[in-house]
XYZ file of C-alpha atoms in Angstrom:
763
model
C -10.587 25.172 21.922
C -11.850 25.326 18.322
C -8.613 26.987 17.152
C -6.544 24.231 18.786
C -8.583 21.547 17.058
C -8.196 23.320 13.723
C -4.448 23.571 14.184
C -4.244 19.907 15.185
C -6.030 18.874 12.019
C -3.958 21.245 9.935
C -0.688 19.888 11.314
C -1.819 16.333 10.726
C -2.624 16.975 7.098
C 0.612 18.915 6.686
C 2.610 15.757 7.312
C 0.179 13.606 5.396
C 1.321 15.623 2.427
C 4.706 13.945 2.539
C 3.111 10.763 1.276
C -0.141 12.088 -0.212
C 0.498 15.456 -1.848
C -3.127 15.733 -3.037
C -3.925 17.409 0.280
C -2.021 20.438 -1.078
C -3.780 20.554 -4.465
C -5.775 23.731 -3.750
C -2.579 25.626 -2.914
C -1.155 25.162 -6.394
C -2.740 28.304 -7.834
C -1.925 30.281 -4.693
C 1.824 29.804 -5.014
C 4.076 32.033 -7.046
C 6.655 29.406 -7.979
C 4.437 26.303 -8.355
C 6.933 24.484 -6.123
C 5.705 23.866 -2.572
C 8.449 22.262 -0.514
C 6.023 21.132 2.215
C 4.818 18.405 -0.135
C 7.964 16.315 0.436
C 9.937 15.038 3.423
C 12.702 17.523 4.197
C 15.867 15.378 4.232
C 18.178 17.813 2.436
C 16.832 20.879 4.272
C 16.946 22.741 0.983
C 15.326 25.826 2.530
C 18.303 26.334 4.864
C 21.053 24.734 2.759
C 24.646 25.990 2.839
C 25.578 26.011 -0.843
C 29.310 25.555 -0.272
C 31.037 22.182 -0.546
C 27.952 20.582 -2.097
C 28.431 16.851 -2.534
C 26.960 14.795 -5.351
C 24.604 13.115 -2.890
C 23.360 16.429 -1.489
C 22.740 17.836 -4.964
C 20.872 14.699 -5.965
C 18.738 14.765 -2.807
C 17.857 18.430 -3.285
C 16.974 17.821 -6.926
C 14.849 14.770 -6.041
C 12.887 16.755 -3.447
C 12.363 19.839 -5.621
C 11.332 17.662 -8.566
C 8.658 15.932 -6.461
C 7.521 19.190 -4.853
C 6.906 20.794 -8.254
C 3.205 21.003 -9.088
C 3.964 21.357 -12.792
C 6.319 18.352 -12.862
C 8.549 20.395 -15.156
C 11.742 18.713 -13.947
C 12.704 15.325 -15.368
C 12.397 12.415 -12.950
C 15.424 11.763 -10.754
C 16.149 8.591 -12.756
C 17.329 10.881 -15.593
C 20.056 12.191 -13.288
C 21.106 8.635 -12.428
C 21.284 7.671 -16.106
C 23.421 10.703 -16.934
C 25.867 9.663 -14.224
C 26.122 6.207 -15.821
C 26.629 7.797 -19.234
C 29.471 9.839 -17.789
C 31.171 6.615 -16.756
C 30.665 5.154 -20.221
C 32.047 8.230 -21.993
C 34.796 8.833 -19.405
C 33.487 12.310 -18.662
C 32.382 14.090 -15.482
C 28.821 15.302 -16.074
C 27.865 18.536 -14.305
C 24.391 19.762 -13.496
C 22.962 23.120 -12.453
C 19.803 23.739 -10.449
C 18.504 27.322 -10.382
C 15.078 27.554 -8.822
C 12.789 29.400 -6.474
C 10.385 27.514 -4.238
C 8.084 28.134 -1.310
C 7.178 26.839 2.111
C 4.026 27.602 4.104
C 4.631 30.334 6.665
C 4.303 29.099 10.237
C 2.319 32.225 11.119
C -0.185 31.494 8.342
C -0.846 28.121 9.949
C -1.140 29.587 13.413
C -3.551 32.421 12.509
C -5.701 30.264 10.264
C -4.875 31.999 6.959
C -4.085 28.493 5.751
C -6.742 26.017 6.837
C -8.132 22.581 6.089
C -11.554 22.607 4.377
C -14.352 20.083 4.579
C -12.721 17.924 1.894
C -9.568 17.682 4.029
C -7.613 19.837 1.590
C -5.471 22.843 2.401
C -6.964 26.180 1.397
C -6.169 29.869 1.858
C -8.470 32.606 3.118
C -9.357 35.030 0.291
C -7.791 38.071 1.921
C -4.761 36.294 3.354
C -1.299 37.698 2.620
C 2.229 36.439 3.245
C 1.003 32.882 3.230
C 4.235 31.515 1.769
C 7.923 32.099 2.371
C 10.017 32.213 -0.789
C 13.456 30.567 -1.065
C 16.084 30.503 -3.804
C 18.578 27.847 -4.833
C 21.562 28.300 -7.127
C 23.541 25.060 -7.196
C 26.031 23.260 -9.385
C 27.617 19.868 -8.749
C 29.144 16.822 -10.357
C 26.724 13.961 -10.992
C 29.469 11.466 -10.128
C 31.054 11.450 -6.677
C 34.377 9.951 -7.816
C 36.325 10.327 -11.024
C 39.712 9.461 -12.465
C 39.316 11.630 -15.562
C 39.854 15.375 -15.936
C 37.263 15.782 -18.689
C 34.047 17.614 -17.733
C 30.844 18.377 -19.598
C 27.807 20.535 -18.831
C 24.875 19.908 -21.141
C 21.974 22.291 -21.653
C 19.600 19.454 -20.742
C 21.102 19.367 -17.249
C 20.813 23.081 -16.556
C 17.518 23.170 -14.675
C 16.187 26.696 -14.243
C 12.794 27.472 -12.702
C 13.461 31.112 -11.857
C 13.495 34.528 -13.502
C 17.308 34.528 -13.390
C 19.050 33.912 -16.702
C 22.556 32.495 -16.718
C 25.170 34.487 -18.615
C 28.334 32.491 -17.857
C 29.610 29.802 -15.510
C 33.274 29.740 -14.536
C 35.400 27.315 -12.534
C 38.458 28.252 -10.495
C 41.532 26.418 -11.747
C 44.458 25.029 -9.746
C 46.217 28.351 -10.503
C 43.282 30.287 -8.977
C 42.257 31.603 -12.388
C 38.599 31.679 -13.423
C 37.891 29.543 -16.489
C 34.602 30.143 -18.299
C 33.258 26.763 -19.309
C 31.447 25.964 -22.550
C 28.023 24.365 -22.650
C 27.526 21.046 -24.469
C 31.254 20.658 -25.088
C 33.762 18.558 -23.193
C 36.496 20.575 -21.495
C 39.556 19.807 -19.389
C 39.959 20.771 -15.750
C 42.857 19.539 -13.612
C 41.577 18.059 -10.351
C 44.961 17.945 -8.682
C 46.058 15.172 -6.339
C 44.020 12.099 -5.466
C 41.470 12.580 -2.715
C 38.514 14.864 -2.054
C 38.692 18.125 -4.005
C 36.659 21.310 -3.672
C 35.817 22.980 -6.978
C 34.847 26.624 -6.718
C 32.459 28.008 -9.309
C 30.925 31.355 -10.213
C 27.542 31.746 -11.888
C 26.970 35.146 -13.500
C 23.453 36.190 -14.485
C 22.395 38.528 -17.287
C 21.274 41.138 -14.743
C 24.903 41.538 -13.676
C 24.659 39.670 -10.375
C 26.768 36.620 -9.607
C 27.234 33.983 -6.923
C 30.371 32.111 -5.898
C 29.938 28.665 -4.349
C 31.596 25.227 -4.509
C 31.035 21.522 -4.938
C 33.067 18.457 -3.997
C 34.384 15.543 -6.005
C 36.852 12.807 -5.128
C 39.805 12.333 -7.455
C 40.731 8.643 -7.682
C 43.643 6.984 -9.387
C 43.011 5.933 -12.954
C 42.930 2.158 -13.142
C 44.793 1.430 -16.339
C 44.472 -1.939 -18.000
C 46.098 -3.506 -21.011
C 44.125 -4.300 -24.119
C 42.067 -7.452 -24.390
C 44.311 -10.446 -24.928
C 43.752 -13.773 -26.615
C 45.282 -17.213 -26.240
C 48.167 -16.360 -28.591
C 49.263 -13.326 -26.580
C 51.817 -13.795 -23.825
C 50.737 -13.014 -20.291
C 52.291 -9.938 -18.730
C 52.838 -10.191 -14.961
C 51.942 -7.399 -12.542
C 49.766 -5.621 -15.091
C 45.983 -5.451 -14.889
C 44.634 -6.827 -18.164
C 41.143 -6.899 -19.623
C 39.521 -10.170 -20.604
C 36.239 -10.819 -22.421
C 34.339 -14.076 -22.370
C 33.885 -15.939 -25.639
C 30.650 -17.529 -24.413
C 27.692 -15.160 -24.040
C 24.964 -15.409 -21.420
C 21.402 -14.075 -21.418
C 20.019 -13.399 -17.959
C 16.441 -13.102 -16.743
C 14.800 -9.978 -18.165
C 17.471 -9.450 -20.823
C 16.592 -9.329 -24.505
C 19.842 -10.835 -25.805
C 22.913 -12.744 -24.615
C 25.978 -10.677 -23.765
C 29.674 -11.382 -23.318
C 30.943 -10.652 -19.818
C 34.043 -8.535 -19.284
C 36.545 -8.827 -16.467
C 40.082 -7.963 -15.517
C 42.892 -10.063 -14.104
C 46.401 -9.670 -12.778
C 49.120 -12.316 -12.771
C 51.552 -12.461 -9.844
C 54.316 -14.917 -10.773
C 56.052 -17.010 -8.138
C 59.208 -15.709 -6.495
C 61.234 -18.876 -7.101
C 61.622 -19.339 -10.868
C 59.300 -16.640 -12.234
C 57.677 -19.072 -14.682
C 53.935 -19.531 -15.129
C 53.832 -23.219 -14.241
C 51.735 -23.660 -11.057
C 48.639 -21.416 -11.327
C 46.334 -20.656 -8.412
C 43.229 -18.684 -9.406
C 41.645 -16.335 -6.860
C 38.152 -15.365 -8.017
C 36.534 -12.261 -6.510
C 33.091 -12.422 -4.957
C 30.074 -10.156 -4.442
C 31.268 -6.554 -4.805
C 28.696 -3.841 -5.665
C 30.384 -0.851 -7.275
C 33.721 -2.677 -7.620
C 35.166 -1.517 -4.306
C 37.957 -4.123 -4.641
C 40.492 -4.090 -7.449
C 43.092 -6.817 -8.051
C 45.505 -5.289 -5.550
C 42.827 -5.108 -2.851
C 41.820 -8.711 -3.531
C 45.473 -9.724 -3.086
C 45.688 -7.945 0.276
C 42.429 -9.606 1.389
C 44.607 -12.681 1.969
C 46.551 -10.876 4.698
C 46.788 -12.595 8.068
C 48.775 -12.311 11.267
C 51.417 -9.602 11.502
C 52.149 -8.489 7.954
C 51.767 -11.938 6.397
C 49.851 -12.817 3.241
C 48.729 -16.208 1.984
C 49.301 -15.313 -1.682
C 52.846 -14.162 -0.927
C 53.481 -17.365 1.028
C 52.291 -19.476 -1.888
C 54.417 -17.555 -4.381
C 57.429 -18.347 -2.206
C 56.472 -22.013 -2.613
C 56.582 -21.709 -6.408
C 52.903 -21.012 -7.122
C 51.638 -18.306 -9.488
C 48.634 -16.261 -8.347
C 46.034 -15.251 -10.940
C 43.457 -12.792 -9.555
C 40.203 -12.326 -11.458
C 38.100 -9.243 -10.746
C 34.702 -8.207 -12.114
C 34.801 -4.408 -12.525
C 32.194 -1.862 -13.523
C 32.460 -1.646 -17.300
C 30.721 -0.339 -20.391
C 29.309 -3.048 -22.614
C 31.073 -3.113 -25.987
C 29.584 -0.835 -28.671
C 26.978 0.518 -26.243
C 26.684 3.031 -23.432
C 25.246 0.382 -21.085
C 27.139 0.324 -17.794
C 27.420 -3.091 -16.125
C 28.321 -3.527 -12.469
C 30.351 -6.697 -12.932
C 30.708 -7.388 -9.214
C 26.962 -8.072 -8.943
C 26.213 -9.253 -12.489
C 24.686 -12.639 -13.283
C 26.816 -15.398 -11.772
C 26.683 -17.435 -14.992
C 28.020 -14.556 -17.112
C 30.927 -14.009 -14.734
C 31.578 -17.752 -14.790
C 32.051 -17.568 -18.550
C 34.802 -14.977 -17.990
C 36.546 -17.443 -15.696
C 36.148 -20.204 -18.301
C 37.959 -18.011 -20.817
C 40.722 -17.145 -18.345
C 41.249 -20.822 -17.443
C 41.486 -21.711 -21.127
C 44.019 -18.972 -21.747
C 46.132 -19.827 -18.704
C 46.112 -23.512 -19.663
C 47.322 -22.610 -23.154
C 50.202 -20.536 -21.773
C 51.435 -22.344 -18.681
C 54.598 -24.440 -18.705
C 54.708 -28.048 -17.523
C 51.995 -30.417 -16.367
C 50.991 -28.921 -13.009
C 47.207 -28.703 -12.631
C 45.428 -25.572 -11.455
C 44.068 -24.677 -8.028
C 40.996 -22.446 -7.847
C 39.984 -20.550 -4.706
C 36.556 -18.945 -4.691
C 35.751 -16.672 -1.744
C 32.059 -15.882 -1.228
C 30.213 -15.544 -4.553
C 33.548 -16.305 -6.211
C 33.019 -19.872 -5.016
C 29.771 -20.099 -6.978
C 31.380 -18.557 -10.065
C 34.254 -21.056 -9.804
C 31.954 -24.024 -9.237
C 29.754 -23.080 -12.177
C 32.743 -22.482 -14.494
C 34.470 -25.772 -13.635
C 31.325 -27.847 -13.995
C 30.347 -26.042 -17.210
C 33.725 -26.924 -18.700
C 33.309 -30.575 -17.723
C 29.822 -30.734 -19.225
C 30.901 -29.047 -22.461
C 34.034 -31.040 -23.286
C 36.381 -28.300 -22.119
C 39.368 -29.223 -19.985
C 39.681 -27.248 -16.731
C 42.956 -29.065 -15.908
C 42.262 -28.291 -12.256
C 43.083 -30.562 -9.332
C 41.687 -28.576 -6.386
C 38.639 -26.364 -5.887
C 38.468 -24.486 -2.558
C 35.090 -22.974 -1.740
C 35.586 -20.211 0.851
C 32.343 -19.446 2.733
C 30.337 -19.595 -0.485
C 26.506 -19.642 -0.563
C 25.851 -22.951 -2.369
C 22.312 -23.036 -0.974
C 21.795 -19.282 -0.817
C 22.721 -16.183 1.174
C 20.852 -13.939 3.589
C 20.271 -10.248 4.179
C 17.597 -9.809 6.902
C 14.223 -9.247 5.314
C 13.582 -6.492 7.871
C 16.642 -4.593 6.633
C 15.574 -5.136 3.043
C 12.117 -3.693 3.752
C 13.442 -0.722 5.713
C 16.175 0.332 3.301
C 14.003 -0.143 0.230
C 11.272 1.940 1.893
C 13.756 4.676 2.798
C 15.168 4.675 -0.739
C 12.048 4.365 -2.875
C 9.201 5.254 -0.512
C 8.000 8.712 0.563
C 11.404 9.655 2.015
C 13.156 9.237 -1.347
C 16.610 9.010 0.243
C 18.977 8.962 -2.748
C 21.960 7.996 -0.600
C 20.331 4.662 0.231
C 19.327 3.889 -3.359
C 22.776 2.668 -4.557
C 22.982 0.280 -1.594
C 19.537 -1.117 -2.363
C 20.340 -1.342 -6.082
C 23.622 -3.196 -5.515
C 23.170 -5.215 -2.342
C 19.565 -6.264 -2.908
C 18.264 -5.524 -6.416
C 21.277 -6.570 -8.491
C 21.127 -9.776 -10.584
C 23.534 -11.655 -8.298
C 21.653 -10.634 -5.146
C 18.378 -11.748 -6.695
C 19.971 -15.083 -7.582
C 21.489 -15.754 -4.152
C 19.197 -14.302 -1.474
C 17.017 -17.026 0.052
C 14.491 -14.405 1.193
C 14.097 -11.389 -1.093
C 11.837 -8.383 -0.619
C 10.500 -8.503 -4.185
C 8.808 -11.791 -3.359
C 6.777 -10.025 -0.648
C 5.686 -6.814 -2.404
C 2.051 -5.890 -2.763
C 0.852 -5.950 -6.346
C 1.711 -2.647 -8.046
C 3.877 -1.353 -5.191
C 7.667 -1.001 -5.155
C 7.956 -0.756 -1.363
C 4.829 -1.953 0.513
C 4.810 -5.574 1.755
C 1.984 -8.087 1.770
C 0.574 -8.817 5.204
C -1.306 -12.088 4.504
C 0.097 -14.959 6.568
C 0.638 -17.182 3.517
C 3.052 -14.625 2.035
C 5.375 -14.278 5.042
C 7.574 -17.347 4.625
C 11.020 -16.844 3.043
C 10.772 -16.571 -0.713
C 13.329 -15.685 -3.358
C 13.209 -12.997 -6.026
C 10.667 -13.979 -8.704
C 12.266 -15.357 -11.911
C 15.740 -15.332 -10.356
C 16.268 -17.316 -7.175
C 14.563 -20.642 -7.879
C 15.780 -20.746 -11.482
C 19.379 -20.228 -10.411
C 19.330 -22.706 -7.523
C 17.647 -25.346 -9.683
C 20.308 -24.869 -12.338
C 23.082 -25.220 -9.753
C 21.499 -28.340 -8.285
C 21.091 -29.912 -11.713
C 24.705 -29.218 -12.680
C 26.078 -30.419 -9.359
C 29.721 -29.996 -8.384
C 32.870 -30.481 -10.454
C 33.743 -34.177 -10.741
C 37.367 -34.011 -11.919
C 38.578 -31.856 -9.021
C 39.040 -32.356 -5.309
C 36.298 -30.195 -3.778
C 36.905 -28.805 -0.290
C 35.204 -26.097 1.735
C 36.122 -23.435 4.256
C 33.197 -22.184 6.322
C 33.134 -19.155 8.601
C 29.944 -20.388 10.249
C 30.047 -22.434 13.439
C 29.630 -26.151 12.872
C 28.303 -26.854 16.360
C 24.998 -25.024 15.939
C 26.036 -21.811 17.741
C 23.679 -19.069 16.560
C 24.279 -15.420 15.680
C 22.180 -13.729 18.412
C 18.754 -15.338 18.965
C 15.577 -15.564 16.860
C 13.318 -12.506 17.235
C 16.221 -10.454 18.609
C 15.358 -6.742 18.817
C 17.847 -5.029 16.533
C 16.478 -1.507 16.900
C 13.810 0.463 18.717
C 14.826 4.055 18.199
C 13.386 7.469 17.436
C 15.293 9.780 15.091
C 14.401 13.453 15.385
C 14.640 14.810 11.852
C 13.528 18.328 12.856
C 11.874 19.784 15.950
C 8.465 18.838 14.551
C 9.316 15.743 12.491
C 10.614 12.386 13.654
C 10.968 8.802 12.501
C 10.435 5.761 14.736
C 12.233 2.644 13.541
C 11.688 -0.896 14.838
C 13.742 -3.827 13.576
C 13.862 -7.457 14.681
C 15.555 -10.565 13.384
C 13.333 -13.301 11.970
C 11.524 -15.509 14.511
C 11.830 -19.072 15.821
C 10.486 -22.029 13.837
C 6.823 -21.746 12.826
C 6.524 -18.364 14.551
C 5.558 -14.982 13.070
C 6.876 -11.587 14.084
C 7.183 -8.012 12.886
C 10.684 -7.565 11.473
C 10.445 -3.949 10.327
C 8.299 -0.901 11.013
C 8.855 2.699 9.959
C 6.676 5.537 11.242
C 6.946 9.166 10.215
C 5.425 11.478 12.806
C 4.662 15.161 13.330
C 4.181 17.023 16.597
C 0.619 18.255 17.093
C 0.895 20.771 19.952
C 0.584 18.170 22.712
C 1.256 14.814 21.017
C 3.005 13.112 18.115
C 0.800 11.842 15.278
C 1.823 9.138 12.785
C 1.318 10.403 9.264
C 2.856 7.592 7.224
C 3.824 4.076 8.151
C 5.137 0.895 6.568
C 5.835 -2.493 8.100
C 6.934 -6.021 7.264
C 6.142 -9.305 8.998
C 7.997 -12.582 8.662
C 7.347 -16.224 9.443
C 9.944 -18.937 9.949
C 9.411 -22.386 8.391
C 8.370 -25.292 10.576
C 11.711 -27.060 10.126
C 14.146 -24.293 11.172
C 14.441 -21.056 13.095
C 14.777 -17.872 11.048
C 17.640 -17.070 8.690
C 19.021 -13.972 10.413
C 20.473 -15.703 13.495
C 21.508 -19.046 11.972
C 25.087 -20.291 12.397
C 27.016 -18.756 9.541
C 29.587 -16.348 8.204
C 28.665 -12.960 9.609
C 27.966 -9.719 7.763
C 29.615 -6.923 9.718
C 27.084 -4.082 9.813
C 29.870 -1.515 9.769
C 30.132 -2.496 6.081
C 26.636 -1.120 5.559
C 27.553 2.140 7.265
C 30.776 2.579 5.301
C 28.865 2.214 2.044
C 26.230 4.764 3.012
C 28.544 7.637 3.838
C 28.161 10.327 6.497
C 24.472 11.239 6.254
C 23.476 12.342 9.810
C 20.219 10.398 9.754
C 22.001 7.212 8.689
C 24.842 7.757 11.154
C 22.326 7.970 13.980
C 20.654 4.836 12.654
C 23.848 2.768 12.832
C 24.857 4.239 16.186
C 21.661 2.870 17.705
C 21.680 -0.700 16.391
C 21.662 -3.380 19.083
C 23.354 -5.909 16.783
C 26.766 -5.676 15.147
C 26.217 -8.392 12.553
C 23.814 -10.927 11.105
C 24.078 -14.341 9.471
C 25.129 -13.698 5.873
C 26.200 -17.162 4.643
C 24.589 -19.946 6.707
C 27.081 -22.697 7.564
C 24.477 -25.096 6.151
C 24.805 -23.254 2.829
C 28.610 -22.954 2.797
C 28.795 -26.731 3.294
C 25.919 -27.450 0.848
C 24.269 -29.743 3.411
C 21.570 -31.862 1.756
C 20.661 -34.146 4.694
C 18.620 -31.489 6.519
C 16.954 -28.119 5.964
C 17.460 -27.135 9.597
C 19.995 -24.327 9.397
C 20.802 -24.684 13.096
C 21.606 -28.414 13.055
C 25.258 -29.144 14.008
C 27.443 -30.265 11.122
C 28.743 -33.741 11.956
C 30.267 -36.720 10.196
C 26.747 -37.860 9.328
C 25.881 -34.590 7.547
C 25.642 -35.120 3.797
C 27.894 -32.695 1.909
C 29.596 -32.792 -1.516
C 32.908 -31.678 0.006
C 35.523 -34.327 0.789
C 37.232 -32.148 3.395
C 36.399 -28.956 5.227
C 37.496 -26.416 7.802
C 34.641 -25.391 10.095
C 35.078 -23.240 13.235
C 33.211 -23.661 16.521
C 32.373 -19.935 16.691
C 30.800 -17.753 14.025
C 33.312 -15.531 12.240
C 33.034 -12.591 9.889
C 32.471 -13.655 6.289
C 35.666 -14.758 4.449
C 37.904 -14.415 7.492
C 41.298 -16.116 7.422
C 42.419 -17.661 10.703
C 45.019 -20.142 11.907
C 42.706 -23.112 11.395
C 41.479 -22.485 7.873
C 44.859 -21.106 6.792
C 46.560 -24.360 7.771
C 43.749 -26.301 6.069
C 44.148 -24.380 2.802
C 47.933 -24.718 2.823
C 47.677 -28.430 3.516
C 45.328 -28.895 0.558
C 47.453 -26.783 -1.800
C 50.935 -27.911 -0.794
C 50.169 -31.624 -0.538
C 48.304 -32.539 -3.723
C 49.049 -36.266 -3.404
C 47.302 -36.420 -0.049
C 43.808 -36.452 -1.460
C 42.026 -39.097 0.628
C 44.334 -41.893 1.818
C 42.992 -45.380 1.321
C 45.075 -46.507 4.293
C 42.637 -46.874 7.195
C 45.466 -46.459 9.673
C 46.347 -43.009 8.294
C 42.695 -42.010 8.220
C 42.412 -42.824 11.929
C 45.198 -40.503 13.056
C 44.384 -37.533 15.270
C 46.652 -35.010 16.983
C 46.113 -33.547 20.420
C 45.886 -29.761 20.005
C 47.039 -27.294 21.125
C 50.463 -28.772 21.782
C 52.860 -27.986 24.654
C 56.467 -29.201 24.604
C 55.642 -32.361 22.691
C 53.442 -33.641 19.908
C 51.031 -36.449 20.767
C 50.009 -38.605 17.792
C 47.125 -41.037 18.291
C 45.893 -43.867 16.070
C 43.421 -46.714 16.335
C 45.915 -48.867 14.440
C 49.535 -49.937 14.754
C 51.730 -48.033 12.326
C 55.326 -49.114 11.778
C 58.340 -47.584 10.021
C 56.630 -44.229 9.510
C 58.382 -40.991 8.587
C 57.188 -37.971 10.539
C 58.099 -34.406 9.588
C 57.074 -31.011 10.973
C 57.257 -27.788 8.947
C 56.031 -24.250 9.443
C 53.378 -22.818 7.138
C 56.105 -21.591 4.764
C 57.472 -25.122 4.284
C 60.574 -24.653 6.448
C 61.609 -27.947 8.011
C 61.476 -28.018 11.812
C 61.857 -31.724 12.582
C 62.125 -35.061 10.754
C 61.910 -38.544 12.347
C 62.208 -41.821 10.425
C 61.413 -45.439 11.332
C 58.805 -44.373 13.850
C 56.385 -46.908 15.315
C 52.993 -45.915 16.666
C 51.293 -48.394 18.966
C 48.081 -46.507 19.746
C 49.978 -43.311 20.489
C 53.382 -41.673 20.107
C 54.780 -38.610 21.863
C 57.585 -36.619 20.228
C 59.333 -33.884 22.240
C 59.677 -30.673 20.262
C 60.195 -27.000 21.113
C 58.060 -24.697 18.951
C 57.259 -21.012 19.058
C 53.643 -19.847 19.157
C 51.958 -20.378 15.793
C 50.596 -22.914 13.292
C 52.608 -25.859 11.925
C 52.030 -28.869 9.675
C 52.818 -32.469 10.644
C 53.174 -34.947 7.759
C 53.180 -38.698 8.377
C 54.173 -41.105 5.580
C 53.613 -44.861 5.640
C 53.486 -47.539 2.932
C 53.668 -45.012 0.097
C 50.828 -42.820 1.417
C 50.905 -39.750 3.583
C 48.624 -37.471 5.510
C 49.137 -33.983 6.911
C 47.674 -32.647 10.124
C 47.648 -29.195 11.680
C 49.580 -28.348 14.862
C 48.735 -25.315 16.982
C 51.156 -24.003 19.587
C 49.361 -21.484 21.820
C-alpha cells in the first residue's frame, strides 16, 4: 500500500512540473544534459519525433519546449525566434535555424521502483545508488523560421545554430532541384530555387566533424511574389490592373507608440468596361485581416454572388470604376519593423484612405462624386477618413457611404474563447501554433480598439493569462488604453455629414439570437497521451444580470486508479443588467471554421474544433452595425423607432455570416449606387409606397396616397430594361402583369420630378 501511495504522489508532482518546474530542481545535478523534458507539457512529442518533413510550426514548438526544459536557460527565449522571422520578412530573406541537442526524460522504471521519489519538501530526488534514472534522446533539426515565402534567398546565421551536444557541425548541405547537394555558407545570404508554388520539401544533410552525417527534411510553402509598383503621388497617372503602393501623408501615433508613423497600403484600380475612363470611382476598403490573407484580387472576388456573378463586375458594366484598398503586411520605411496592416490602428489606416481619396479626386475625369463601400472594419476606416476630411477642410467629394456590417459600437469574440486560446498560447502549454491567432485576432491594435469585451481587461495583476475572479471584474470591459479611447473618439467625431450614409447589416433585425445565452459550446476531454489529458469547458456568456463560467481548462495525469488535475485555469463572465450576453446577440456571425483554417492541422486543435457544439458566434451585433443609440439592449428588435445615424438600411430577419452578400442587400446596394438622385424623396406619396414580395405573375404596388401620371419601369440588377409603363395612376394599389424569371429586380417609380426604387423578388 505504501508503494502505491508513493507512486501516486510521485505521479501527481510529475505533472505539477508542467506548470511549476521547481519540483524538479533537485534533479538538475543528476542529469547529464541539464535538459529534463518532463518539466514541460509534451505537445511536440520531441522524444519520439520523426525528423522528416519538419514544418516551421513543429520546429518552433520543439524549440520552445526544449528552451523551457533547459535548467541552464542557455537557449534564447522563443520570442527571439519570432523576431528573426519578422526580420526575414523585412529583409526579404528566408531565415533558417538549426537545433542540435541532447535531452533526457525520467525512466518509467525509475518511477515504478522508487529510484526517483518525492522527498519531504515535495521535490523529486534520486536514490544515491540509483542507475539508469534517465533516458537520453537526441535531436538534429533544421527548418525555415517562416512557413511561407515568395523569395529564393536563404540565410543561416551562427546565432540561430543552437547546439547543446558534443556533436560539432562540419557542413550543412541542401539538395537542389537538380538533386545536387549544395553546401551552404553561414552568415551569408544564398540562393536556392524553391520550384513551383505550393508546399515544398527541402532535403538537407548535416555532416559532423566525427565523420557522421544525417539526412532529413523540412517543409516550406512557396507563394507567388506579390509585385507592386512604386509609391505614386498626385502627379503620377493611375495604372489600371496593377497593384500599387501608397503611403499616407498624415502620420498617426497609436497607444503605446513613441512616435507617429505614416501608414502604408496598396490599391488596385479596375476601370469600367464601358469607356475605360476613371470618372465614376467606387472605393472598396478592406476590413480586419490578420496576416493579410486577402490581397486586392481576393477582395474583388469577395463580391461574388449567385452563379459566377460579381457585384464589382456588374458595376463596371454600368460605367463605374472600382478602386480596392488593401492593408498588407509591410516593413516600416527605414526600419526593420514589420507592421501587420490588416490589424493596425484604424486611424492610421484611415489616413491611407484619405491620401487615396485625394489622389483619385485629383486624377478622375468629370464631376461624378465617389462612392465608398466599407465591409467590416473597412466601414470604420471609411467613416473615420470621410469625417476626418470634413473636419480638416479636405474635400472627400463623396456622395454615398455604405457601411457593410461594420462594428460602429464594437465587435465581439467570446471572452471564453479569448481566455482559452490565450491560456493555450501563453500559459503552461506554450502552444506556438495558437500564438499568431491570439496576436492577430485578439492582441492586435485594431482588435483592442474594437472588441467590447477584451481579455486584457480581466487579467490578474502581473499575469498574462490568469483571469480575475472577483464579481466586480466580470462585466464586459475593453482593452485598457485602447477600447474606450477609440470609441469616445468615434462618438465625438460622429458620422460624415456631406455624404448619404446607409448600412447593410448581417444581423437579424427582429431580435433573433445566435444560439441562447449560457449555451454549452464544449465539454470535451482531449487525450494528449495515455497518461495526459486536457478537459475543456466552454460556454457562451449568460443572460442579463447573470454570472456563469465561460471557460475552464484542466490538465490531468492518470494516477494508477484515477485522474488528478495538476493545472487549471478558468474565466467567469457576467452580463449587464440591460442586455443578455454578447456571444448570442443578433448579429453578423463569425464562422468558427475560420478559426480552424487559421490554426492549421495540429491534431489537438483539430480534435478541439471537431467537438464544438456551436458553428458560429455573434461577431458584429446588429445593434452595433446599425449604431443604435436609443437602447443598449443588444437583443431589442430594430424598428422605425430605433435611433440610428443611417438614412437607409438593409437588415435581414435571420442572422447571416459576417459580410455575406444576398439578394436583399445586393439589390439595396445597387439601388443606392445606381440611383444617386433618389436620396430621400420629399414626396410623401412616394415615401408611402410598398411592394408585395415575393411576386408571382404580377407586381402589386400599394400606396396610402393617390398617385397620377407616374412612370413605372422594371430592370434587372444589371440595368437591362424589362418593362416600362407611362401615365400610370395608383388609387391605393395597382397591379401590373409581368412575366419574370427567378431572381432580383428593381422597380423605379417617377412622379412630379422625383423617383423611388424598390426591390422585386421573384421566387
